[in-house]
Amino acid sequence: MTTAQVLRTPLTELAGVRHPVVQTGMGWVAGPRLVVGTANAGGLGILASATMGFEELERAILEVKSRTDQPFGVNLRADAADAGDRCDLLIKHGVKVASFALAPKKDLIARLKDHGIMVMPSVGLPRHAEKVASWGADAVMIQGGEGGGHTGSVPTTLLLPSVLDAVDIPVVAAGGFFDGRGLAAALSYGAAGIGMGTRFLLTRDSAVPDAVKQLYLSYDVNGTVVTDKVDGMPHRMLRTELVEEIEESSRLKRLTPTLRRTLEFKKMSGMSWLDLARDGRTMKKTQGRSLAQMSLAANTPMMLKAGLVDGDTSAGVLASGQVVGVLDDLPSCEELVDRVVTEAVDHLRGAHEMLVAIDV
């Protein structure tokens, strides 16, 4: 039996979930199994669509809907050539939340909102939050530098208050969260909830191979590294032998495997060369990526798949937040969400008792 709602925040009201806990849309990790586990536990599960073809995404949405009646979301690439078509898919199937790794265009936000879909882009700076808020976004998610995958350099403790000061819409905090103390702290800052990636990856509901999960659990807080050698953008991942080799290798030495994996991704995704070129042009326009960075970006999905899906850590990379160093168990999503919420309530009550004690 999952915990009844004990915390009401703008996130729980907007998304219609019981608890202000978000399972982030991690590529190759956040599939139907993990999303269903999170949704049934009362959190907001988010499907990762960037590593899915269009038809595959529709099948995943339908699978989630067949296994839960709770709200869930889909994470979309705003710069994808078929972003509009994917948004229409969310509208068609009544998905509750659309999250974005980059700022979606104003007309896309309006289209989703017109159909009752909550729009929550991820942002890394206050000015980005201000922009999407002015375009009508319902909420934003920030990720501090502690977070896994693509990340910035500003820690959550500085990024969160600066974004809260910049906008009036709800802010969900991610980067460095793994327990109820973190949720209590985020709510005390003024956040509407927390997002967790690595913590949900390391659950029994995650489809990541068990051997890979055990590898994650063997790392300490210094076991991650932020590198731009994988896809040209700062990316936090486990410090494996492969990553160390990539860090030390020359650009020329990385060229052949990069091209091979780009071909693999093209075949797996069903994208045409024209689609890849369009995506590349959009990356260059919206993110300022160079040709070399765009080539690396096309390479990344297959390197992540090798580690997170195939379990081949000698050929794949493993995205991870710094919290990996303080995790030592594999709970179910239900156990995790219940534990986080219960701990948060205890800490918030403790803070209230301190206020009473000093007669404020």
Short mmCIF file of C-alpha atoms in Angstrom, two decimals:
data_model
loop_
_atom_site.label_atom_id
_atom_site.label_comp_id
_atom_site.label_asym_id
_atom_site.label_seq_id
_atom_site.Cartn_x
_atom_site.Cartn_y
_atom_site.Cartn_z
CA MET A 1 0.00 0.00 0.00
CA THR A 2 1.55 3.29 -1.09
CA THR A 3 1.67 6.35 1.14
CA ALA A 4 -1.36 8.62 1.00
CA GLN A 5 -0.79 12.21 -0.04
CA VAL A 6 0.84 14.16 2.78
CA LEU A 7 2.43 17.04 0.84
CA ARG A 8 0.52 19.39 -1.45
CA THR A 9 2.63 21.56 -3.76
CA PRO A 10 2.10 23.31 -7.10
CA LEU A 11 3.66 20.25 -8.76
CA THR A 12 1.18 17.79 -7.25
CA GLU A 13 -1.68 20.13 -8.19
CA LEU A 14 -0.55 20.70 -11.79
CA ALA A 15 0.47 17.13 -12.59
CA GLY A 16 -2.24 15.44 -10.52
CA VAL A 17 0.23 13.19 -8.67
CA ARG A 18 0.22 12.32 -4.95
CA HIS A 19 3.84 13.13 -4.21
CA PRO A 20 6.20 15.92 -5.38
CA VAL A 21 8.80 13.46 -6.66
CA VAL A 22 9.77 13.24 -10.33
CA GLN A 23 11.58 10.36 -12.02
CA THR A 24 13.52 12.11 -14.76
CA GLY A 25 13.47 11.10 -18.43
CA MET A 26 16.79 9.26 -18.72
CA GLY A 27 17.58 7.91 -22.19
CA TRP A 28 17.55 4.07 -22.37
CA VAL A 29 16.55 3.94 -18.68
CA ALA A 30 13.16 5.63 -18.34
CA GLY A 31 11.06 3.12 -20.24
CA PRO A 32 7.53 1.87 -19.50
CA ARG A 33 8.59 -0.41 -16.63
CA LEU A 34 10.24 2.37 -14.61
CA VAL A 35 7.56 4.94 -15.44
CA VAL A 36 4.77 2.59 -14.38
CA GLY A 37 6.58 1.81 -11.13
CA THR A 38 6.97 5.51 -10.37
CA ALA A 39 3.42 6.43 -11.36
CA ASN A 40 1.88 3.66 -9.25
CA ALA A 41 4.02 4.82 -6.32
CA GLY A 42 2.44 8.28 -6.60
CA GLY A 43 5.36 10.09 -8.23
CA LEU A 44 5.62 11.58 -11.69
CA GLY A 45 7.25 9.10 -14.05
CA ILE A 46 8.61 10.51 -17.30
CA LEU A 47 9.25 8.43 -20.43
CA ALA A 48 12.49 9.21 -22.26
CA SER A 49 11.61 9.57 -25.94
CA ALA A 50 14.92 10.84 -27.36
CA THR A 51 16.19 7.27 -27.75
CA MET A 52 12.90 6.01 -29.20
CA GLY A 53 11.63 6.09 -32.76
CA PHE A 54 8.19 7.59 -33.33
CA GLU A 55 6.33 4.27 -33.47
CA GLU A 56 8.29 2.96 -30.51
CA LEU A 57 7.27 6.00 -28.47
CA GLU A 58 3.60 5.42 -29.25
CA ARG A 59 3.90 1.78 -28.19
CA ALA A 60 5.60 2.85 -24.95
CA ILE A 61 2.84 5.38 -24.17
CA LEU A 62 0.17 2.77 -24.78
CA GLU A 63 1.98 0.25 -22.59
CA VAL A 64 2.19 2.71 -19.70
CA LYS A 65 -1.50 3.56 -20.06
CA SER A 66 -2.40 -0.14 -20.02
CA ARG A 67 -0.53 -0.68 -16.74
CA THR A 68 -1.46 2.41 -14.72
CA ASP A 69 -4.27 4.91 -14.46
CA GLN A 70 -1.98 7.48 -12.86
CA PRO A 71 -0.60 10.61 -14.61
CA PHE A 72 2.78 10.39 -16.32
CA GLY A 73 4.91 12.45 -18.67
CA VAL A 74 7.10 12.22 -21.76
CA ASN A 75 10.44 13.93 -22.20
CA LEU A 76 10.93 15.38 -25.68
CA ARG A 77 13.78 16.93 -27.63
CA ALA A 78 12.58 20.38 -28.57
CA ASP A 79 15.18 20.48 -31.37
CA ALA A 80 14.12 17.17 -32.95
CA ALA A 81 12.91 17.35 -36.54
CA ASP A 82 9.65 15.61 -35.59
CA ALA A 83 9.06 17.44 -32.29
CA GLY A 84 5.68 18.71 -33.49
CA ASP A 85 4.53 15.23 -34.49
CA ARG A 86 5.59 13.84 -31.11
CA CYS A 87 3.64 16.57 -29.33
CA ASP A 88 0.59 15.57 -31.38
CA LEU A 89 1.14 12.02 -30.12
CA LEU A 90 0.98 13.24 -26.52
CA ILE A 91 -2.22 15.12 -27.30
CA LYS A 92 -3.73 12.08 -29.02
CA HIS A 93 -3.13 9.81 -26.04
CA GLY A 94 -3.88 12.29 -23.26
CA VAL A 95 -0.39 12.34 -21.70
CA LYS A 96 -0.43 14.65 -18.69
CA VAL A 97 3.05 16.22 -18.79
CA ALA A 98 5.47 17.22 -21.54
CA SER A 99 9.01 17.85 -20.34
CA PHE A 100 11.76 19.19 -22.56
CA ALA A 101 15.54 19.00 -22.38
CA LEU A 102 15.74 22.34 -24.23
CA ALA A 103 13.33 25.23 -24.52
CA PRO A 104 10.40 24.39 -26.82
CA LYS A 105 9.13 27.09 -29.16
CA LYS A 106 6.35 29.37 -27.99
CA ASP A 107 3.79 27.94 -30.41
CA LEU A 108 4.59 24.39 -29.28
CA ILE A 109 4.00 25.34 -25.64
CA ALA A 110 0.69 26.96 -26.57
CA ARG A 111 -0.46 23.90 -28.55
CA LEU A 112 0.22 21.56 -25.64
CA LYS A 113 -1.39 23.85 -23.08
CA ASP A 114 -4.48 24.22 -25.27
CA HIS A 115 -4.98 20.47 -24.80
CA GLY A 116 -4.47 20.53 -21.03
CA ILE A 117 -0.90 19.22 -21.06
CA MET A 118 1.47 20.57 -18.42
CA VAL A 119 4.67 21.91 -20.03
CA MET A 120 7.89 21.68 -18.00
CA PRO A 121 11.17 22.51 -19.77
CA SER A 122 14.54 21.92 -18.11
CA VAL A 123 16.72 25.00 -17.65
CA GLY A 124 20.26 25.64 -16.52
CA LEU A 125 20.21 29.40 -15.96
CA PRO A 126 17.74 31.96 -14.56
CA ARG A 127 17.47 33.74 -17.90
CA HIS A 128 16.40 30.50 -19.57
CA ALA A 129 13.70 30.09 -16.94
CA GLU A 130 12.52 33.64 -17.53
CA LYS A 131 12.29 33.03 -21.27
CA VAL A 132 10.17 29.87 -21.10
CA ALA A 133 8.01 31.38 -18.34
CA SER A 134 7.27 34.35 -20.59
CA TRP A 135 6.29 31.89 -23.32
CA GLY A 136 3.74 30.19 -21.09
CA ALA A 137 5.55 27.19 -19.57
CA ASP A 138 3.70 25.85 -16.53
CA ALA A 139 6.84 24.95 -14.57
CA VAL A 140 10.56 24.45 -15.01
CA MET A 141 13.01 21.83 -13.82
CA ILE A 142 16.54 22.91 -12.91
CA GLN A 143 19.49 20.54 -12.67
CA GLY A 144 22.51 21.54 -10.66
CA GLY A 145 26.03 20.48 -11.54
CA GLU A 146 25.80 17.42 -9.27
CA GLY A 147 23.36 15.80 -11.68
CA GLY A 148 24.14 13.07 -14.19
CA GLY A 149 24.10 13.25 -17.97
CA HIS A 150 24.32 16.67 -19.58
CA THR A 151 24.89 19.14 -16.81
CA GLY A 152 26.20 22.59 -16.00
CA SER A 153 28.75 23.75 -13.48
CA VAL A 154 26.51 25.62 -11.01
CA PRO A 155 25.57 23.52 -7.94
CA THR A 156 21.91 23.03 -7.07
CA THR A 157 22.22 25.08 -3.86
CA LEU A 158 23.03 28.16 -5.96
CA LEU A 159 21.04 27.46 -9.13
CA LEU A 160 17.76 26.71 -7.33
CA PRO A 161 17.42 29.96 -5.36
CA SER A 162 18.53 32.05 -8.33
CA VAL A 163 15.84 30.51 -10.55
CA LEU A 164 13.22 30.80 -7.80
CA ASP A 165 14.04 34.51 -7.57
CA ALA A 166 13.73 34.90 -11.34
CA VAL A 167 10.31 33.37 -12.04
CA ASP A 168 6.88 33.02 -10.47
CA ILE A 169 6.08 29.59 -11.91
CA PRO A 170 6.76 26.34 -10.00
CA VAL A 171 10.36 25.12 -9.98
CA VAL A 172 11.33 21.45 -9.62
CA ALA A 173 14.87 20.88 -8.37
CA ALA A 174 17.16 18.13 -9.66
CA GLY A 175 20.82 17.35 -9.19
CA GLY A 176 22.04 15.73 -5.98
CA PHE A 177 18.71 14.47 -4.60
CA PHE A 178 18.26 10.94 -3.29
CA ASP A 179 16.30 11.00 0.02
CA GLY A 180 13.70 12.77 2.16
CA ARG A 181 16.17 15.26 3.56
CA GLY A 182 16.74 16.53 0.05
CA LEU A 183 13.02 16.84 -0.62
CA ALA A 184 12.51 18.72 2.66
CA ALA A 185 15.41 21.04 1.83
CA ALA A 186 14.12 21.74 -1.69
CA LEU A 187 10.62 22.50 -0.40
CA SER A 188 12.15 24.79 2.22
CA TYR A 189 13.95 26.70 -0.53
CA GLY A 190 10.58 27.18 -2.22
CA ALA A 191 10.74 24.42 -4.85
CA ALA A 192 7.59 22.53 -5.85
CA GLY A 193 9.31 19.14 -5.77
CA ILE A 194 12.44 17.25 -6.69
CA GLY A 195 13.61 15.28 -9.69
CA MET A 196 15.82 12.21 -9.32
CA GLY A 197 17.61 10.29 -12.04
CA THR A 198 20.43 8.13 -10.68
CA ARG A 199 18.35 7.21 -7.61
CA PHE A 200 15.55 5.86 -9.84
CA LEU A 201 18.04 4.16 -12.14
CA LEU A 202 19.20 2.21 -9.10
CA THR A 203 15.84 0.64 -8.26
CA ARG A 204 14.50 -2.85 -8.88
CA ASP A 205 11.99 -1.40 -11.36
CA SER A 206 14.80 -0.07 -13.55
CA ALA A 207 15.51 -2.24 -16.60
CA VAL A 208 19.25 -1.55 -16.42
CA PRO A 209 21.09 -4.91 -16.15
CA ASP A 210 21.69 -6.01 -12.56
CA ALA A 211 25.44 -6.33 -13.09
CA VAL A 212 25.56 -2.70 -14.22
CA LYS A 213 23.54 -1.60 -11.19
CA GLN A 214 26.03 -3.36 -8.93
CA LEU A 215 28.85 -1.56 -10.74
CA TYR A 216 27.16 1.77 -10.02
CA LEU A 217 26.83 0.87 -6.33
CA SER A 218 30.58 0.15 -6.13
CA TYR A 219 31.51 3.78 -6.87
CA ASP A 220 32.18 6.48 -4.27
CA VAL A 221 31.42 10.22 -4.46
CA ASN A 222 34.59 10.81 -6.50
CA GLY A 223 33.64 8.13 -9.01
CA THR A 224 32.15 10.42 -11.65
CA VAL A 225 33.70 12.80 -14.15
CA VAL A 226 32.33 15.59 -16.35
CA THR A 227 33.73 15.32 -19.87
CA ASP A 228 32.95 16.82 -23.27
CA LYS A 229 34.94 14.14 -25.11
CA VAL A 230 31.90 11.87 -25.55
CA ASP A 231 29.44 14.18 -27.32
CA GLY A 232 31.01 17.62 -27.29
CA MET A 233 28.94 18.87 -24.36
CA PRO A 234 29.63 18.59 -20.59
CA HIS A 235 28.38 15.14 -19.60
CA ARG A 236 28.68 13.59 -16.11
CA MET A 237 29.27 9.85 -16.10
CA LEU A 238 30.97 7.09 -14.17
CA ARG A 239 34.76 7.16 -14.34
CA THR A 240 35.14 3.79 -16.10
CA GLU A 241 38.23 2.52 -17.93
CA LEU A 242 36.54 3.38 -21.24
CA VAL A 243 35.84 6.94 -20.16
CA GLU A 244 39.44 7.34 -18.97
CA GLU A 245 40.62 6.13 -22.38
CA ILE A 246 38.27 8.53 -24.17
CA GLU A 247 39.52 11.40 -22.00
CA GLU A 248 43.11 10.63 -22.97
CA SER A 249 42.58 9.80 -26.67
CA SER A 250 43.01 12.15 -29.60
CA ARG A 251 40.16 13.45 -31.75
CA LEU A 252 41.44 11.45 -34.73
CA LYS A 253 41.50 8.20 -32.75
CA ARG A 254 37.85 8.73 -31.74
CA LEU A 255 36.68 9.42 -35.31
CA THR A 256 36.21 5.83 -36.59
CA PRO A 257 34.10 4.53 -33.64
CA THR A 258 32.13 7.78 -33.73
CA LEU A 259 31.16 7.25 -37.37
CA ARG A 260 30.34 3.57 -36.75
CA ARG A 261 28.01 4.35 -33.87
CA THR A 262 26.36 7.15 -35.85
CA LEU A 263 25.46 4.57 -38.51
CA GLU A 264 24.14 2.25 -35.78
CA PHE A 265 21.96 5.03 -34.35
CA LYS A 266 20.62 5.88 -37.82
CA LYS A 267 19.61 2.25 -38.34
CA MET A 268 18.14 1.84 -34.85
CA SER A 269 16.14 5.09 -34.91
CA GLY A 270 14.84 4.72 -38.45
CA MET A 271 15.95 8.27 -39.20
CA SER A 272 17.04 9.20 -42.71
CA TRP A 273 20.25 11.06 -43.47
CA LEU A 274 18.05 14.08 -44.14
CA ASP A 275 16.50 13.77 -40.67
CA LEU A 276 19.96 13.57 -39.09
CA ALA A 277 21.08 16.60 -41.11
CA ARG A 278 18.01 18.57 -40.00
CA ASP A 279 18.65 17.67 -36.37
CA GLY A 280 22.25 18.71 -36.82
CA ARG A 281 21.29 22.08 -38.27
CA THR A 282 18.90 22.65 -35.37
CA MET A 283 21.64 21.77 -32.85
CA LYS A 284 23.99 24.21 -34.55
CA LYS A 285 21.37 26.97 -34.53
CA THR A 286 19.98 26.49 -31.01
CA GLN A 287 23.07 25.27 -29.16
CA GLY A 288 25.95 26.62 -31.22
CA ARG A 289 27.50 23.16 -31.64
CA SER A 290 30.37 22.71 -34.07
CA LEU A 291 30.38 20.01 -36.77
CA ALA A 292 32.65 17.86 -34.59
CA GLN A 293 30.31 18.24 -31.61
CA MET A 294 27.29 17.31 -33.72
CA SER A 295 29.07 14.15 -34.92
CA LEU A 296 29.84 13.21 -31.33
CA ALA A 297 26.24 13.91 -30.28
CA ALA A 298 24.97 11.39 -32.84
CA ASN A 299 27.46 8.89 -31.39
CA THR A 300 26.29 9.21 -27.78
CA PRO A 301 22.98 7.27 -27.86
CA MET A 302 24.73 4.08 -28.95
CA MET A 303 27.47 4.41 -26.32
CA LEU A 304 24.81 4.85 -23.64
CA LYS A 305 22.82 1.92 -25.03
CA ALA A 306 25.88 -0.33 -24.90
CA GLY A 307 26.29 0.28 -21.18
CA LEU A 308 22.74 0.82 -19.92
CA VAL A 309 20.87 -1.68 -22.09
CA ASP A 310 23.40 -4.23 -23.34
CA GLY A 311 25.46 -4.18 -20.14
CA ASP A 312 28.71 -3.86 -22.09
CA THR A 313 30.68 -1.44 -19.94
CA SER A 314 33.80 -1.96 -22.06
CA ALA A 315 32.06 -0.31 -25.03
CA GLY A 316 29.50 1.92 -23.34
CA VAL A 317 29.34 4.93 -21.07
CA LEU A 318 27.25 5.17 -17.92
CA ALA A 319 25.67 8.53 -17.13
CA SER A 320 25.50 9.17 -13.40
CA GLY A 321 24.98 11.87 -10.83
CA GLN A 322 27.37 12.35 -7.93
CA VAL A 323 24.78 10.83 -5.59
CA VAL A 324 25.91 7.41 -6.82
CA GLY A 325 28.58 7.57 -4.12
CA VAL A 326 26.04 7.63 -1.26
CA LEU A 327 23.68 4.93 -2.55
CA ASP A 328 23.89 1.35 -1.33
CA ASP A 329 20.57 -0.34 -2.11
CA LEU A 330 18.07 -1.19 -4.84
CA PRO A 331 14.56 -0.45 -3.55
CA SER A 332 11.41 -0.70 -5.62
CA CYS A 333 9.95 2.59 -6.85
CA GLU A 334 7.18 2.22 -4.28
CA GLU A 335 9.66 1.71 -1.44
CA LEU A 336 11.78 4.62 -2.64
CA VAL A 337 8.99 7.15 -3.04
CA ASP A 338 7.34 6.17 0.26
CA ARG A 339 10.68 6.46 2.05
CA VAL A 340 11.51 9.85 0.53
CA VAL A 341 8.12 11.33 1.33
CA THR A 342 7.97 9.94 4.88
CA GLU A 343 11.48 11.21 5.66
CA ALA A 344 10.66 14.62 4.21
CA VAL A 345 7.59 14.99 6.39
CA ASP A 346 9.59 14.01 9.47
CA HIS A 347 12.25 16.63 8.71
CA LEU A 348 9.70 19.34 7.96
CA ARG A 349 7.92 18.60 11.23
CA GLY A 350 11.27 18.76 13.03
CA ALA A 351 11.96 22.17 11.53
CA HIS A 352 8.55 23.38 12.66
CA GLU A 353 9.22 22.18 16.20
CA MET A 354 12.45 24.19 16.25
CA LEU A 355 10.52 27.31 15.36
CA VAL A 356 8.07 26.70 18.18
CA ALA A 357 10.94 26.06 20.59
CA ILE A 358 12.48 29.49 19.98
CA ASP A 359 9.04 31.11 20.10
CA VAL A 360 9.10 32.63 16.61
#
